[in-house]
Amino acid sequence: MHLPWCVRKCPYCDFNSHVAGAALPQAAYIDALLRDLEADLPLVWGRPVISVFLGGGTPSLFEPDAIDRLLSELRARLPVLAGAEITLEANPGTLDTARLAGFREAGVNRLSLGVQSFDDACLKALGRIHDAAAARRAVQVARACGFERLNLDLMFGLPGQDVDQALRDLDTALAAEPGHLSWYQLTLEPNTVFYSHPPPLPAPERMEAIYEAGLARLAAAGYSRYEVSAYARPGHGCQHNVNYWQFGDYLGIGAGAHGKLTLPDGIVRLAKYRQPATYMARARTGQAVAERRRLDHDERVFEFLLNALRLVDGFTWRQFGERTGASLGAVRPRLQEAARQGLVTVDAHGARATFRGFALLDSVLECFLPTSVDA
């Protein structure tokens, strides 16, 4: 469920996010989300909900009462499993004790804090609205409010960052003992300020030194890497994201949200209108879908691999067949070639990227672009 507003647009952000005006249309937007959900219900009758992810934008701009209403109305419409993972993304600059306690009481049981850095100079360079003290405080208050499942988003390779600075950031995050860490490199995405006006990023050799030292720090602290940029202590992996990476089904509700569903006529992708005002107007009449597309054979294979090869455990041949409906012959020659290059490991059970393959994942995936996949 996508809540697309932020206090300010970060210069590196290419998400569908919009600067919040003086008055956020919280009630009207929740109404739109619920109408959007109702229109999609016939696609998922009888299916239980194993996870809910409130992403953004900055969902923590919404009042706890609005989040409570949204989750309560969701439960009234779909069977949300007891103990389902319910995540809310939050910016440390928008939080206080009452707000976090309200989110927890509303049923949010997993908090994802967009810390990005614990260094004030780096945070300023990234255009974040919070400082390091606010980030530390948010972690402490989240713990006090009962959030046992906590993720910290942390970037490395920031403008002007050296190895010691990056590792201090990581050490500070590890000292907070979150169950989950998303640790990833800053990239310059098209249609962002940083892409048009690139900041001075660390040289490749410095980036490699940060990466290798950081992996050692994470492993020593007891965090297992289970996806390219996801690290968790036992029992703290993100169930919602694992479902994405295993090419599972999900509803996408909200402005610009994307969904993927396995239906009688095949695997279908749904995209909702991006602009909040347009989305809200369309959702009110049950017509929030901007695009509905059925994946063909090659697209199914590529999208499965695009996701599954991000996982350390890769995928099994059974998963491949069940999720794509394709035969193994569709990918075996490409996988064998990637294996010869040392990018993937292939055995009787399935396939997974090697350590080198993770570092060159884009190159691995190029082998399986739809125009390259054998029919």
Coordinates of C-alpha atoms in Angstrom, one line a residue:
M1 CA 0.0 0.0 0.0
H2 CA 1.7 3.1 -1.3
L3 CA 1.4 6.5 0.6
P4 CA 3.2 8.8 -1.8
W5 CA 4.0 12.0 0.2
C6 CA 7.2 13.3 1.7
V7 CA 8.2 16.4 3.5
R8 CA 10.9 17.0 0.9
K9 CA 12.1 15.1 -2.2
C10 CA 15.6 13.7 -1.7
P11 CA 18.0 14.4 -4.6
Y12 CA 18.7 10.6 -5.1
C13 CA 15.1 9.4 -5.0
D14 CA 13.4 8.1 -8.1
F15 CA 10.3 6.7 -6.3
N16 CA 6.8 7.9 -7.0
S17 CA 6.9 10.5 -4.2
H18 CA 5.5 14.0 -3.9
V19 CA 6.1 16.9 -1.6
A20 CA 3.3 17.2 0.9
G21 CA 1.4 20.5 0.9
A22 CA 0.2 22.3 3.9
A23 CA -2.7 19.9 4.5
L24 CA -2.2 16.2 3.7
P25 CA -5.5 14.7 2.4
Q26 CA -5.3 11.8 4.8
A27 CA -9.0 10.9 5.1
A28 CA -9.6 11.3 1.3
Y29 CA -6.6 9.2 0.5
I30 CA -7.5 6.4 2.9
D31 CA -10.9 6.4 1.3
A32 CA -9.3 6.0 -2.1
L33 CA -7.1 3.2 -0.9
L34 CA -10.1 1.3 0.3
R35 CA -12.1 1.8 -2.9
D36 CA -9.0 0.7 -4.8
L37 CA -8.8 -2.4 -2.6
E38 CA -12.5 -3.2 -3.1
A39 CA -12.1 -3.1 -6.8
D40 CA -9.3 -5.6 -6.7
L41 CA -11.0 -8.0 -4.2
P42 CA -12.5 -10.3 -6.9
L43 CA -9.0 -11.0 -8.1
V44 CA -7.9 -12.5 -4.7
W45 CA -11.1 -14.0 -3.2
G46 CA -10.1 -16.8 -0.7
R47 CA -6.5 -15.9 -0.5
P48 CA -5.0 -15.1 3.0
V49 CA -2.8 -12.0 3.5
I50 CA 0.6 -13.0 4.9
S51 CA 2.1 -9.5 4.9
V52 CA 1.2 -5.8 4.5
F53 CA 3.8 -3.2 3.6
L54 CA 3.0 0.5 4.0
G55 CA 5.6 2.2 1.8
G56 CA 6.2 5.6 0.4
G57 CA 6.9 8.4 0.2
T58 CA 6.8 8.7 4.0
P59 CA 3.9 6.8 5.5
S60 CA 4.8 8.0 8.9
L61 CA 3.5 11.5 7.9
F62 CA 0.0 9.9 8.3
E63 CA -1.6 10.1 11.7
P64 CA -1.8 6.8 13.7
D65 CA -5.6 7.1 13.6
A66 CA -5.5 7.0 9.8
I67 CA -3.2 4.0 9.7
D68 CA -5.5 2.3 12.3
R69 CA -8.5 2.9 10.1
L70 CA -6.7 1.6 7.0
L71 CA -5.6 -1.6 8.7
S72 CA -8.9 -2.2 10.4
E73 CA -10.8 -1.8 7.1
L74 CA -8.3 -4.1 5.4
R75 CA -9.0 -6.8 7.9
A76 CA -12.7 -6.4 7.4
R77 CA -12.3 -7.1 3.7
L78 CA -9.5 -9.8 3.5
P79 CA -8.4 -12.6 5.8
V80 CA -5.2 -11.2 7.3
L81 CA -3.4 -14.1 9.0
A82 CA -2.8 -13.9 12.8
G83 CA 0.8 -12.8 13.2
A84 CA 1.0 -11.4 9.6
E85 CA 4.0 -9.1 9.1
I86 CA 2.8 -5.5 8.9
T87 CA 5.6 -3.1 8.1
L88 CA 5.5 0.7 8.0
E89 CA 8.3 2.8 6.5
A90 CA 9.2 5.8 8.6
N91 CA 11.5 8.8 8.4
P92 CA 13.2 9.6 11.8
G93 CA 12.4 13.3 11.2
T94 CA 8.7 12.6 11.4
L95 CA 8.5 10.5 14.6
D96 CA 7.9 11.0 18.3
T97 CA 6.9 8.7 21.1
A98 CA 3.1 9.2 20.8
R99 CA 3.2 8.7 17.1
L100 CA 5.2 5.5 17.3
A101 CA 3.1 4.2 20.1
G102 CA 0.0 4.9 18.0
F103 CA 1.4 3.0 15.0
R104 CA 2.2 0.0 17.2
E105 CA -1.3 0.1 18.7
A106 CA -2.8 0.2 15.2
G107 CA -1.3 -3.1 14.5
V108 CA 2.0 -2.2 12.8
N109 CA 4.5 -4.9 14.1
R110 CA 7.6 -4.1 11.9
L111 CA 9.1 -0.7 11.5
S112 CA 11.5 0.2 8.7
L113 CA 13.5 3.4 9.5
G114 CA 15.0 5.3 6.6
V115 CA 18.2 6.3 8.5
Q116 CA 20.6 6.3 5.5
S117 CA 23.5 7.6 7.6
F118 CA 24.4 8.5 11.2
D119 CA 26.8 11.2 10.0
D120 CA 25.3 14.8 9.9
A121 CA 27.4 15.9 6.9
C122 CA 26.3 12.8 4.9
L123 CA 22.7 13.4 5.8
K124 CA 22.9 17.0 4.7
A125 CA 24.5 15.9 1.4
L126 CA 21.6 13.4 0.9
G127 CA 19.0 16.1 1.5
R128 CA 17.5 14.2 4.5
I129 CA 15.2 16.1 6.9
H130 CA 16.7 14.4 10.0
D131 CA 20.1 14.5 11.7
A132 CA 22.1 11.8 13.4
A133 CA 20.6 12.5 16.8
A134 CA 17.1 12.1 15.5
A135 CA 18.0 8.8 13.9
R136 CA 19.4 7.5 17.2
R137 CA 16.4 8.7 19.1
A138 CA 14.0 7.1 16.7
V139 CA 15.6 3.7 17.2
Q140 CA 15.5 4.1 21.0
V141 CA 11.8 5.2 21.0
A142 CA 10.8 2.4 18.6
R143 CA 12.3 -0.1 21.0
A144 CA 10.5 1.5 23.9
C145 CA 7.2 1.4 22.0
G146 CA 7.5 -2.4 21.5
F147 CA 8.8 -2.7 18.0
E148 CA 10.8 -5.9 18.3
R149 CA 11.0 -6.2 14.5
L150 CA 13.1 -3.3 13.3
N151 CA 14.8 -2.6 10.0
L152 CA 17.4 0.1 9.5
D153 CA 18.0 1.4 5.9
L154 CA 21.6 2.4 5.5
M155 CA 23.5 3.6 2.5
F156 CA 27.2 3.5 1.7
G157 CA 29.2 5.1 -1.1
L158 CA 27.9 8.5 -0.1
P159 CA 29.3 11.8 -1.5
G160 CA 32.8 12.3 -0.1
Q161 CA 32.5 9.3 2.1
D162 CA 35.7 7.4 3.0
V163 CA 36.1 3.8 4.2
D164 CA 36.3 4.8 7.9
Q165 CA 33.2 7.0 7.7
A166 CA 31.2 4.2 6.0
L167 CA 32.3 1.6 8.6
R168 CA 31.5 4.0 11.5
D169 CA 27.9 4.3 10.1
L170 CA 27.6 0.5 9.9
D171 CA 29.1 0.0 13.4
T172 CA 26.6 2.6 14.8
A173 CA 23.7 0.7 13.1
L174 CA 25.0 -2.7 14.4
A175 CA 25.3 -1.3 17.9
A176 CA 21.6 -0.6 17.9
E177 CA 21.0 -4.3 17.3
P178 CA 18.2 -4.2 14.8
G179 CA 16.9 -7.5 13.6
H180 CA 17.3 -6.5 10.0
L181 CA 19.6 -4.2 8.0
S182 CA 19.2 -3.0 4.5
W183 CA 22.7 -2.0 3.5
Y184 CA 23.1 -0.8 0.0
Q185 CA 25.2 1.5 -2.3
L186 CA 24.0 4.9 -3.3
T187 CA 23.3 4.8 -7.1
L188 CA 22.5 7.7 -9.4
E189 CA 19.1 7.0 -10.9
P190 CA 17.7 8.7 -14.0
N191 CA 15.2 11.5 -13.4
T192 CA 16.8 12.5 -10.1
V193 CA 18.7 15.7 -9.1
F194 CA 21.8 13.6 -8.4
Y195 CA 21.7 12.1 -11.9
S196 CA 21.5 15.6 -13.5
H197 CA 24.1 17.0 -11.1
P198 CA 26.3 14.1 -9.9
P199 CA 27.9 14.6 -6.5
P200 CA 31.5 13.5 -5.9
L201 CA 31.1 9.7 -5.1
P202 CA 33.9 7.5 -3.8
A203 CA 36.2 5.9 -6.5
P204 CA 35.5 2.3 -7.4
E205 CA 38.5 0.9 -5.4
R206 CA 37.2 2.8 -2.3
M207 CA 33.7 1.5 -2.9
E208 CA 35.1 -2.1 -3.1
A209 CA 37.0 -1.6 0.1
I210 CA 33.9 -0.4 1.9
Y211 CA 31.8 -3.3 0.6
E212 CA 34.3 -6.0 1.5
A213 CA 35.0 -4.6 5.0
G214 CA 31.2 -4.1 5.6
L215 CA 30.4 -7.7 4.7
A216 CA 33.0 -8.9 7.2
R217 CA 31.5 -6.6 9.9
L218 CA 28.0 -7.8 9.3
A219 CA 28.9 -11.5 9.4
A220 CA 30.9 -11.0 12.6
A221 CA 27.9 -9.3 14.2
G222 CA 25.7 -12.3 13.4
Y223 CA 23.8 -10.9 10.4
S224 CA 23.2 -13.4 7.6
R225 CA 23.0 -12.0 4.1
Y226 CA 19.9 -13.5 2.4
E227 CA 19.5 -11.0 -0.5
V228 CA 21.8 -8.6 -2.4
S229 CA 21.3 -5.8 0.1
A230 CA 19.4 -7.5 3.0
Y231 CA 21.0 -8.8 6.2
A232 CA 19.1 -10.3 9.1
R233 CA 19.5 -12.1 12.4
P234 CA 17.7 -15.5 12.6
G235 CA 13.9 -15.1 12.3
H236 CA 14.1 -11.4 11.2
G237 CA 14.1 -11.7 7.4
C238 CA 11.5 -9.6 5.7
Q239 CA 8.7 -11.9 4.7
H240 CA 7.1 -9.4 2.4
N241 CA 10.2 -8.8 0.4
V242 CA 11.1 -12.5 0.2
N243 CA 7.7 -13.0 -1.4
Y244 CA 8.6 -10.5 -4.1
W245 CA 12.0 -12.1 -4.7
Q246 CA 10.4 -15.6 -4.9
F247 CA 8.0 -14.2 -7.6
G248 CA 5.0 -14.6 -5.3
D249 CA 1.7 -12.8 -5.8
Y250 CA 0.8 -9.4 -4.3
L251 CA -1.7 -6.6 -4.6
G252 CA -0.5 -3.1 -5.3
I253 CA -2.8 -0.5 -3.7
G254 CA -2.2 3.2 -4.0
A255 CA -0.9 5.9 -6.3
G256 CA 1.7 4.3 -8.6
A257 CA 1.5 0.9 -6.9
H258 CA 2.3 -2.2 -8.9
G259 CA 0.8 -5.6 -8.3
K260 CA 1.5 -9.1 -9.7
L261 CA -1.1 -11.9 -9.6
T262 CA -1.4 -15.4 -11.0
L263 CA -4.9 -15.6 -12.5
P264 CA -6.7 -18.2 -14.7
D265 CA -5.5 -16.4 -17.8
G266 CA -1.9 -16.2 -16.7
I267 CA 0.4 -14.0 -14.7
V268 CA -0.8 -10.4 -14.8
R269 CA 0.8 -7.1 -13.8
L270 CA -1.4 -4.2 -12.7
A271 CA -0.2 -0.6 -12.3
K272 CA -2.3 2.2 -10.7
Y273 CA -2.3 5.8 -11.8
R274 CA 0.8 7.6 -10.5
Q275 CA -0.3 11.2 -9.7
P276 CA -2.1 11.3 -6.4
A277 CA -4.9 13.6 -7.5
T278 CA -5.6 11.5 -10.6
Y279 CA -5.4 8.3 -8.6
M280 CA -7.8 9.5 -6.0
A281 CA -10.3 10.6 -8.6
R282 CA -10.1 7.3 -10.5
A283 CA -10.2 5.2 -7.3
R284 CA -13.4 6.8 -6.2
T285 CA -15.1 5.2 -9.3
G286 CA -13.3 1.9 -8.9
Q287 CA -11.0 2.6 -11.9
A288 CA -7.6 3.1 -10.4
V289 CA -5.9 0.6 -12.8
A290 CA -3.8 2.5 -15.4
E291 CA -2.3 -0.6 -17.0
R292 CA -3.1 -4.3 -17.0
R293 CA -0.6 -6.5 -18.8
R294 CA -0.4 -10.3 -19.1
L295 CA 3.3 -11.5 -19.1
D296 CA 4.3 -13.6 -22.0
H297 CA 6.6 -16.7 -21.7
D298 CA 9.9 -14.8 -22.0
E299 CA 8.8 -12.0 -19.6
R300 CA 7.7 -14.6 -17.0
V301 CA 11.1 -16.3 -17.1
F302 CA 13.1 -13.1 -17.0
E303 CA 11.1 -11.5 -14.2
F304 CA 11.4 -14.7 -12.1
L305 CA 15.2 -14.7 -12.6
L306 CA 15.4 -11.0 -12.0
N307 CA 14.0 -11.5 -8.6
A308 CA 15.1 -15.0 -7.6
L309 CA 18.8 -14.5 -8.4
R310 CA 18.9 -11.7 -5.9
L311 CA 18.5 -14.3 -3.1
V312 CA 21.5 -15.9 -1.7
D313 CA 19.8 -19.3 -1.8
G314 CA 18.7 -18.6 -5.4
F315 CA 15.9 -20.9 -6.5
T316 CA 14.9 -24.5 -7.0
W317 CA 13.9 -26.1 -10.3
R318 CA 10.5 -26.8 -8.7
Q319 CA 10.0 -23.1 -7.8
F320 CA 11.0 -22.1 -11.4
G321 CA 8.4 -24.4 -12.9
E322 CA 5.6 -23.6 -10.5
R323 CA 6.1 -19.8 -10.7
T324 CA 6.7 -19.4 -14.4
G325 CA 5.0 -22.3 -16.0
A326 CA 8.0 -22.7 -18.3
S327 CA 10.3 -25.7 -18.9
L328 CA 13.8 -25.9 -17.6
G329 CA 15.0 -26.0 -21.2
A330 CA 14.1 -22.3 -21.4
V331 CA 17.0 -21.3 -19.3
R332 CA 19.4 -24.2 -18.9
P333 CA 21.8 -23.1 -21.7
R334 CA 22.0 -19.5 -20.4
L335 CA 22.6 -20.7 -16.8
Q336 CA 25.3 -23.1 -17.9
E337 CA 27.0 -20.2 -19.8
A338 CA 26.8 -18.0 -16.7
A339 CA 28.2 -20.9 -14.6
R340 CA 31.2 -21.2 -16.9
Q341 CA 31.8 -17.5 -16.3
G342 CA 31.7 -18.1 -12.5
L343 CA 28.6 -16.0 -12.0
V344 CA 26.1 -18.7 -10.9
T345 CA 26.2 -22.2 -9.4
V346 CA 24.0 -24.8 -10.9
D347 CA 23.3 -28.2 -9.4
A348 CA 20.6 -30.9 -9.4
H349 CA 18.3 -28.9 -7.1
G350 CA 18.5 -25.4 -8.6
A351 CA 20.7 -22.3 -9.2
R352 CA 22.1 -19.4 -7.3
A353 CA 24.5 -16.5 -7.9
T354 CA 28.1 -16.8 -6.7
F355 CA 29.8 -14.2 -4.6
R356 CA 31.2 -12.8 -7.9
G357 CA 27.8 -13.0 -9.4
F358 CA 26.3 -10.9 -6.7
A359 CA 28.9 -8.2 -7.4
L360 CA 28.1 -8.3 -11.1
L361 CA 24.3 -9.1 -10.9
D362 CA 23.4 -6.8 -13.7
S363 CA 25.7 -8.7 -16.0
V364 CA 24.2 -12.0 -14.8
L365 CA 20.7 -10.8 -15.6
E366 CA 21.6 -9.5 -19.0
C367 CA 22.0 -13.1 -20.0
F368 CA 18.3 -13.6 -19.5
L369 CA 16.7 -10.5 -21.1
P370 CA 13.5 -11.5 -22.9
T371 CA 15.2 -11.1 -26.3
S372 CA 17.8 -13.6 -25.2
V373 CA 15.7 -16.3 -23.6
D374 CA 15.2 -19.4 -25.7
A375 CA 11.6 -20.3 -26.3

